[in-house]
Amino acid sequence: MKLSLKYLILSAALLSMIFTLFSSISSGYRISQQTLIENTLETNRVYAQKLANTTDVFFNMTLQTLELSSKDISSYMKGDHYSKTKLLQEADRLKKQTNTFNSVVIVAADGEILATSPQTLDVVGKLLDSTGGQEALKGKRPLISKPYLSITGRLIIFISHPIVDEDGEYLGLVGGSLYLKEANILNMILGEHFYNDGSYVYVVDEDGRIIYHQMPNRINELVSHNPVVRKLMNKESGVARVLNTQGVDMLAGYAYVPSVGWGIVSQRPAAASLAPTSDMMNGMIVKSIPYLLISLILLSYISKLIAQPLQKLAHFTESSTENNQENSMQKVSTWYYEAIQLKKALTYSLGFFHDRVDYFTYQSKTDPLTKLANRRTLDEQTQKWSEDGVAFSVILLDVDHFKRVNDTYGHSKGDEVLIFLAQKMKEVSREKDICCRYGGEEFVLLLHDRSGAEAYQVAEKLRMLVESTVSPCGDTITISAGIAAYPASATHLAHLFELADQYLYEAKNTGRNKSVFKQP
């Protein structure tokens, strides 16, 4: 069987196109997958760290509240000034005013319960014999206990502060309980994080036991064999892709809470995070089919052009023994011209598929919502500038009370607000500056060859521009920003961003809608 040169050329070209298409799509698929994984891990890490910081602040403030209350209580517990009524009033005040505890107790040094709130507990006059209470009485120091079962069968945490008089004499303690399997302040701090895509947040204590979970039946379950939980038990924070205790492949961010030794985990199933990649690849394949068909038709025509001169040459060669065909051969166009045409066709086809690779590369470095640069571009650019010795400044900013925007107007309006902020960032930036979406509602503005003081002015300009413009949700939104300069503030990139985050945190804690920068 003799093979036609036309079909050999067509087959070779078609195989080349298919291979190029497969390589482009598989490369784009891997890049997209890695980008989604990295973005999901970073988002969960930032979110877990924010919750950890909030929880840490809450417990420190709670201990401060109990400390202040203990000073007032000490004046009601001695001699002529002893007042059972005022002790009950103080217990009720702590319970109702702060809305922190499920129950409050005031206990004498010998362990006798002097007052409670709610008073329906009916334990006044009895001895405080719970695990947390006994530990607090013996230690005579501020305490946040480990979770334990109370005499009522509840799983609780006991937070207490000693009561001492002005002479330093130990009089007892004032403390409050959190019922872990009932509505408590942890629900308010951690909020509702259980979405249809399987994302959720949970909290473990220092022994690896779940103390907060969206599903109450999981509370008090020991999960210390989970790799992420083991890292938290070692006081580590970070990200990990891990099989959880239910055997589900998860992308987790986790953060350690120093004041209580707890760990907070924010995680999402890997399958849910990677689902958009498969959809995008399927769409690209479908869109590529018409171009592939057009290319096939073009290649068929070109292969015919290539084959025809060679067929004529072969015919003339076969008859050359009978007739002089030299003049006829001279009239046949050489194969070089036809080869050039084939090269142009292949160049056209390869150019199309390279455009697809460029598209995937662009997608991997761009935030799909705001069209700003993403975290990958941010890391690459700061690394390049630092290696080239370029001075630059970092403005780390986020939207104040963004969760309230989502809760009030919906996530669609929330997305419009993020796009609105991205546009304002572009308005205050120069051509060499880079606007990035850092994750969630956090953004970064990299200012090329600008000092920290100049960056502060840019941050203030952006803040006032955002505040003075009505946002897509119809309300005025505000932003807070932290500024750090390289190499003036820090010579290591990680430290630089830590400083910017620290200043952003300070801006948040001191009233929001402000920019914070400190000269080194």
mmCIF file with all atom_site columns, N, CA and C in Angstrom, residues 36 79 87 120 137 148 160 162 183 239 246 251 256 265 303 318 365 386 398 403 420 430 432 451 459 465 516:
data_model
loop_
_atom_site.group_PDB
_atom_site.id
_atom_site.type_symbol
_atom_site.label_atom_id
_atom_site.label_alt_id
_atom_site.label_comp_id
_atom_site.label_asym_id
_atom_site.label_entity_id
_atom_site.label_seq_id
_atom_site.pdbx_PDB_ins_code
_atom_site.Cartn_x
_atom_site.Cartn_y
_atom_site.Cartn_z
_atom_site.occupancy
_atom_site.B_iso_or_equiv
_atom_site.pdbx_formal_charge
_atom_site.auth_seq_id
_atom_site.auth_comp_id
_atom_site.auth_asym_id
_atom_site.auth_atom_id
_atom_site.pdbx_PDB_model_num
ATOM 1  N N  . LEU A 1 36  ? -5.373  28.186 42.222  1.00 0.00 ? 36  LEU A N  1
ATOM 2  C CA . LEU A 1 36  ? -6.557  28.071 43.077  1.00 0.00 ? 36  LEU A CA 1
ATOM 3  C C  . LEU A 1 36  ? -6.208  27.499 44.439  1.00 0.00 ? 36  LEU A C  1
ATOM 4  N N  . GLY A 1 79  ? -15.855 42.148 106.661 1.00 0.00 ? 79  GLY A N  1
ATOM 5  C CA . GLY A 1 79  ? -16.323 42.810 107.878 1.00 0.00 ? 79  GLY A CA 1
ATOM 6  C C  . GLY A 1 79  ? -17.671 43.488 107.732 1.00 0.00 ? 79  GLY A C  1
ATOM 7  N N  . LEU A 1 87  ? -23.223 41.707 96.178  1.00 0.00 ? 87  LEU A N  1
ATOM 8  C CA . LEU A 1 87  ? -22.555 40.617 95.465  1.00 0.00 ? 87  LEU A CA 1
ATOM 9  C C  . LEU A 1 87  ? -23.460 40.047 94.377  1.00 0.00 ? 87  LEU A C  1
ATOM 10 N N  . THR A 1 120 ? -31.086 31.063 89.321  1.00 0.00 ? 120 THR A N  1
ATOM 11 C CA . THR A 1 120 ? -31.813 29.785 89.235  1.00 0.00 ? 120 THR A CA 1
ATOM 12 C C  . THR A 1 120 ? -30.870 28.590 89.358  1.00 0.00 ? 120 THR A C  1
ATOM 13 N N  . LEU A 1 137 ? -9.154  28.115 92.539  1.00 0.00 ? 137 LEU A N  1
ATOM 14 C CA . LEU A 1 137 ? -8.986  28.369 93.979  1.00 0.00 ? 137 LEU A CA 1
ATOM 15 C C  . LEU A 1 137 ? -7.576  27.993 94.437  1.00 0.00 ? 137 LEU A C  1
ATOM 16 N N  . TYR A 1 148 ? -14.194 21.061 80.547  1.00 0.00 ? 148 TYR A N  1
ATOM 17 C CA . TYR A 1 148 ? -14.476 19.940 81.450  1.00 0.00 ? 148 TYR A CA 1
ATOM 18 C C  . TYR A 1 148 ? -15.983 19.824 81.638  1.00 0.00 ? 148 TYR A C  1
ATOM 19 N N  . SER A 1 160 ? -11.741 32.899 85.260  1.00 0.00 ? 160 SER A N  1
ATOM 20 C CA . SER A 1 160 ? -11.833 33.488 86.593  1.00 0.00 ? 160 SER A CA 1
ATOM 21 C C  . SER A 1 160 ? -10.677 34.422 86.879  1.00 0.00 ? 160 SER A C  1
ATOM 22 N N  . PRO A 1 162 ? -8.771  36.178 90.611  1.00 0.00 ? 162 PRO A N  1
ATOM 23 C CA . PRO A 1 162 ? -8.789  36.191 92.068  1.00 0.00 ? 162 PRO A CA 1
ATOM 24 C C  . PRO A 1 162 ? -9.276  37.529 92.620  1.00 0.00 ? 162 PRO A C  1
ATOM 25 N N  . ALA A 1 183 ? -25.559 28.142 73.075  1.00 0.00 ? 183 ALA A N  1
ATOM 26 C CA . ALA A 1 183 ? -25.254 29.459 72.525  1.00 0.00 ? 183 ALA A CA 1
ATOM 27 C C  . ALA A 1 183 ? -24.333 30.208 73.477  1.00 0.00 ? 183 ALA A C  1
ATOM 28 N N  . VAL A 1 239 ? -0.482  26.863 56.719  1.00 0.00 ? 239 VAL A N  1
ATOM 29 C CA . VAL A 1 239 ? -1.435  26.268 55.784  1.00 0.00 ? 239 VAL A CA 1
ATOM 30 C C  . VAL A 1 239 ? -1.022  24.826 55.505  1.00 0.00 ? 239 VAL A C  1
ATOM 31 N N  . GLN A 1 246 ? -12.491 12.920 58.716  1.00 0.00 ? 246 GLN A N  1
ATOM 32 C CA . GLN A 1 246 ? -13.575 12.281 57.979  1.00 0.00 ? 246 GLN A CA 1
ATOM 33 C C  . GLN A 1 246 ? -13.095 11.730 56.634  1.00 0.00 ? 246 GLN A C  1
ATOM 34 N N  . LEU A 1 251 ? -8.223  21.919 52.122  1.00 0.00 ? 251 LEU A N  1
ATOM 35 C CA . LEU A 1 251 ? -7.238  22.995 52.043  1.00 0.00 ? 251 LEU A CA 1
ATOM 36 C C  . LEU A 1 251 ? -7.454  23.859 53.276  1.00 0.00 ? 251 LEU A C  1
ATOM 37 N N  . TYR A 1 256 ? -2.690  29.777 65.753  1.00 0.00 ? 256 TYR A N  1
ATOM 38 C CA . TYR A 1 256 ? -2.595  29.492 67.195  1.00 0.00 ? 256 TYR A CA 1
ATOM 39 C C  . TYR A 1 256 ? -3.039  30.722 67.998  1.00 0.00 ? 256 TYR A C  1
ATOM 40 N N  . VAL A 1 265 ? -9.006  26.592 62.933  1.00 0.00 ? 265 VAL A N  1
ATOM 41 C CA . VAL A 1 265 ? -8.798  26.040 61.593  1.00 0.00 ? 265 VAL A CA 1
ATOM 42 C C  . VAL A 1 265 ? -9.929  26.508 60.682  1.00 0.00 ? 265 VAL A C  1
ATOM 43 N N  . SER A 1 303 ? -1.340  21.085 2.133   1.00 0.00 ? 303 SER A N  1
ATOM 44 C CA . SER A 1 303 ? -0.695  19.799 1.821   1.00 0.00 ? 303 SER A CA 1
ATOM 45 C C  . SER A 1 303 ? -0.898  19.431 0.343   1.00 0.00 ? 303 SER A C  1
ATOM 46 N N  . GLU A 1 318 ? 9.357   9.853  -14.328 1.00 0.00 ? 318 GLU A N  1
ATOM 47 C CA . GLU A 1 318 ? 9.000   8.542  -14.900 1.00 0.00 ? 318 GLU A CA 1
ATOM 48 C C  . GLU A 1 318 ? 9.039   8.565  -16.435 1.00 0.00 ? 318 GLU A C  1
ATOM 49 N N  . LYS A 1 365 ? -2.023  34.970 36.999  1.00 0.00 ? 365 LYS A N  1
ATOM 50 C CA . LYS A 1 365 ? -1.397  36.091 37.698  1.00 0.00 ? 365 LYS A CA 1
ATOM 51 C C  . LYS A 1 365 ? -2.360  37.248 37.945  1.00 0.00 ? 365 LYS A C  1
ATOM 52 N N  . SER A 1 386 ? 13.447  43.776 45.210  1.00 0.00 ? 386 SER A N  1
ATOM 53 C CA . SER A 1 386 ? 14.432  43.668 46.295  1.00 0.00 ? 386 SER A CA 1
ATOM 54 C C  . SER A 1 386 ? 15.781  43.170 45.762  1.00 0.00 ? 386 SER A C  1
ATOM 55 N N  . ASP A 1 398 ? -7.596  47.283 53.735  1.00 0.00 ? 398 ASP A N  1
ATOM 56 C CA . ASP A 1 398 ? -8.822  46.503 53.541  1.00 0.00 ? 398 ASP A CA 1
ATOM 57 C C  . ASP A 1 398 ? -10.040 47.355 53.847  1.00 0.00 ? 398 ASP A C  1
ATOM 58 N N  . LYS A 1 403 ? -17.731 42.614 56.108  1.00 0.00 ? 403 LYS A N  1
ATOM 59 C CA . LYS A 1 403 ? -18.706 41.535 56.361  1.00 0.00 ? 403 LYS A CA 1
ATOM 60 C C  . LYS A 1 403 ? -20.111 42.120 56.481  1.00 0.00 ? 403 LYS A C  1
ATOM 61 N N  . PHE A 1 420 ? -15.056 48.416 42.897  1.00 0.00 ? 420 PHE A N  1
ATOM 62 C CA . PHE A 1 420 ? -15.025 49.874 43.087  1.00 0.00 ? 420 PHE A CA 1
ATOM 63 C C  . PHE A 1 420 ? -13.720 50.310 43.739  1.00 0.00 ? 420 PHE A C  1
ATOM 64 N N  . ARG A 1 430 ? 0.550   55.195 39.895  1.00 0.00 ? 430 ARG A N  1
ATOM 65 C CA . ARG A 1 430 ? 1.265   55.551 38.678  1.00 0.00 ? 430 ARG A CA 1
ATOM 66 C C  . ARG A 1 430 ? 1.472   54.308 37.808  1.00 0.00 ? 430 ARG A C  1
ATOM 67 N N  . LYS A 1 432 ? 4.223   52.739 37.043  1.00 0.00 ? 432 LYS A N  1
ATOM 68 C CA . LYS A 1 432 ? 5.153   51.767 37.601  1.00 0.00 ? 432 LYS A CA 1
ATOM 69 C C  . LYS A 1 432 ? 4.630   51.120 38.885  1.00 0.00 ? 432 LYS A C  1
ATOM 70 N N  . SER A 1 451 ? 9.079   56.694 49.099  1.00 0.00 ? 451 SER A N  1
ATOM 71 C CA . SER A 1 451 ? 9.369   56.530 50.521  1.00 0.00 ? 451 SER A CA 1
ATOM 72 C C  . SER A 1 451 ? 8.100   56.229 51.292  1.00 0.00 ? 451 SER A C  1
ATOM 73 N N  . ALA A 1 459 ? -1.783  56.802 50.480  1.00 0.00 ? 459 ALA A N  1
ATOM 74 C CA . ALA A 1 459 ? -2.800  56.056 51.227  1.00 0.00 ? 459 ALA A CA 1
ATOM 75 C C  . ALA A 1 459 ? -3.907  56.987 51.708  1.00 0.00 ? 459 ALA A C  1
ATOM 76 N N  . LEU A 1 465 ? -10.517 59.615 48.998  1.00 0.00 ? 465 LEU A N  1
ATOM 77 C CA . LEU A 1 465 ? -11.243 59.430 47.741  1.00 0.00 ? 465 LEU A CA 1
ATOM 78 C C  . LEU A 1 465 ? -12.361 58.398 47.908  1.00 0.00 ? 465 LEU A C  1
ATOM 79 N N  . VAL A 1 516 ? -1.874  54.192 58.887  1.00 0.00 ? 516 VAL A N  1
ATOM 80 C CA . VAL A 1 516 ? -0.844  54.202 59.929  1.00 0.00 ? 516 VAL A CA 1
ATOM 81 C C  . VAL A 1 516 ? 0.511   53.908 59.295  1.00 0.00 ? 516 VAL A C  1
#
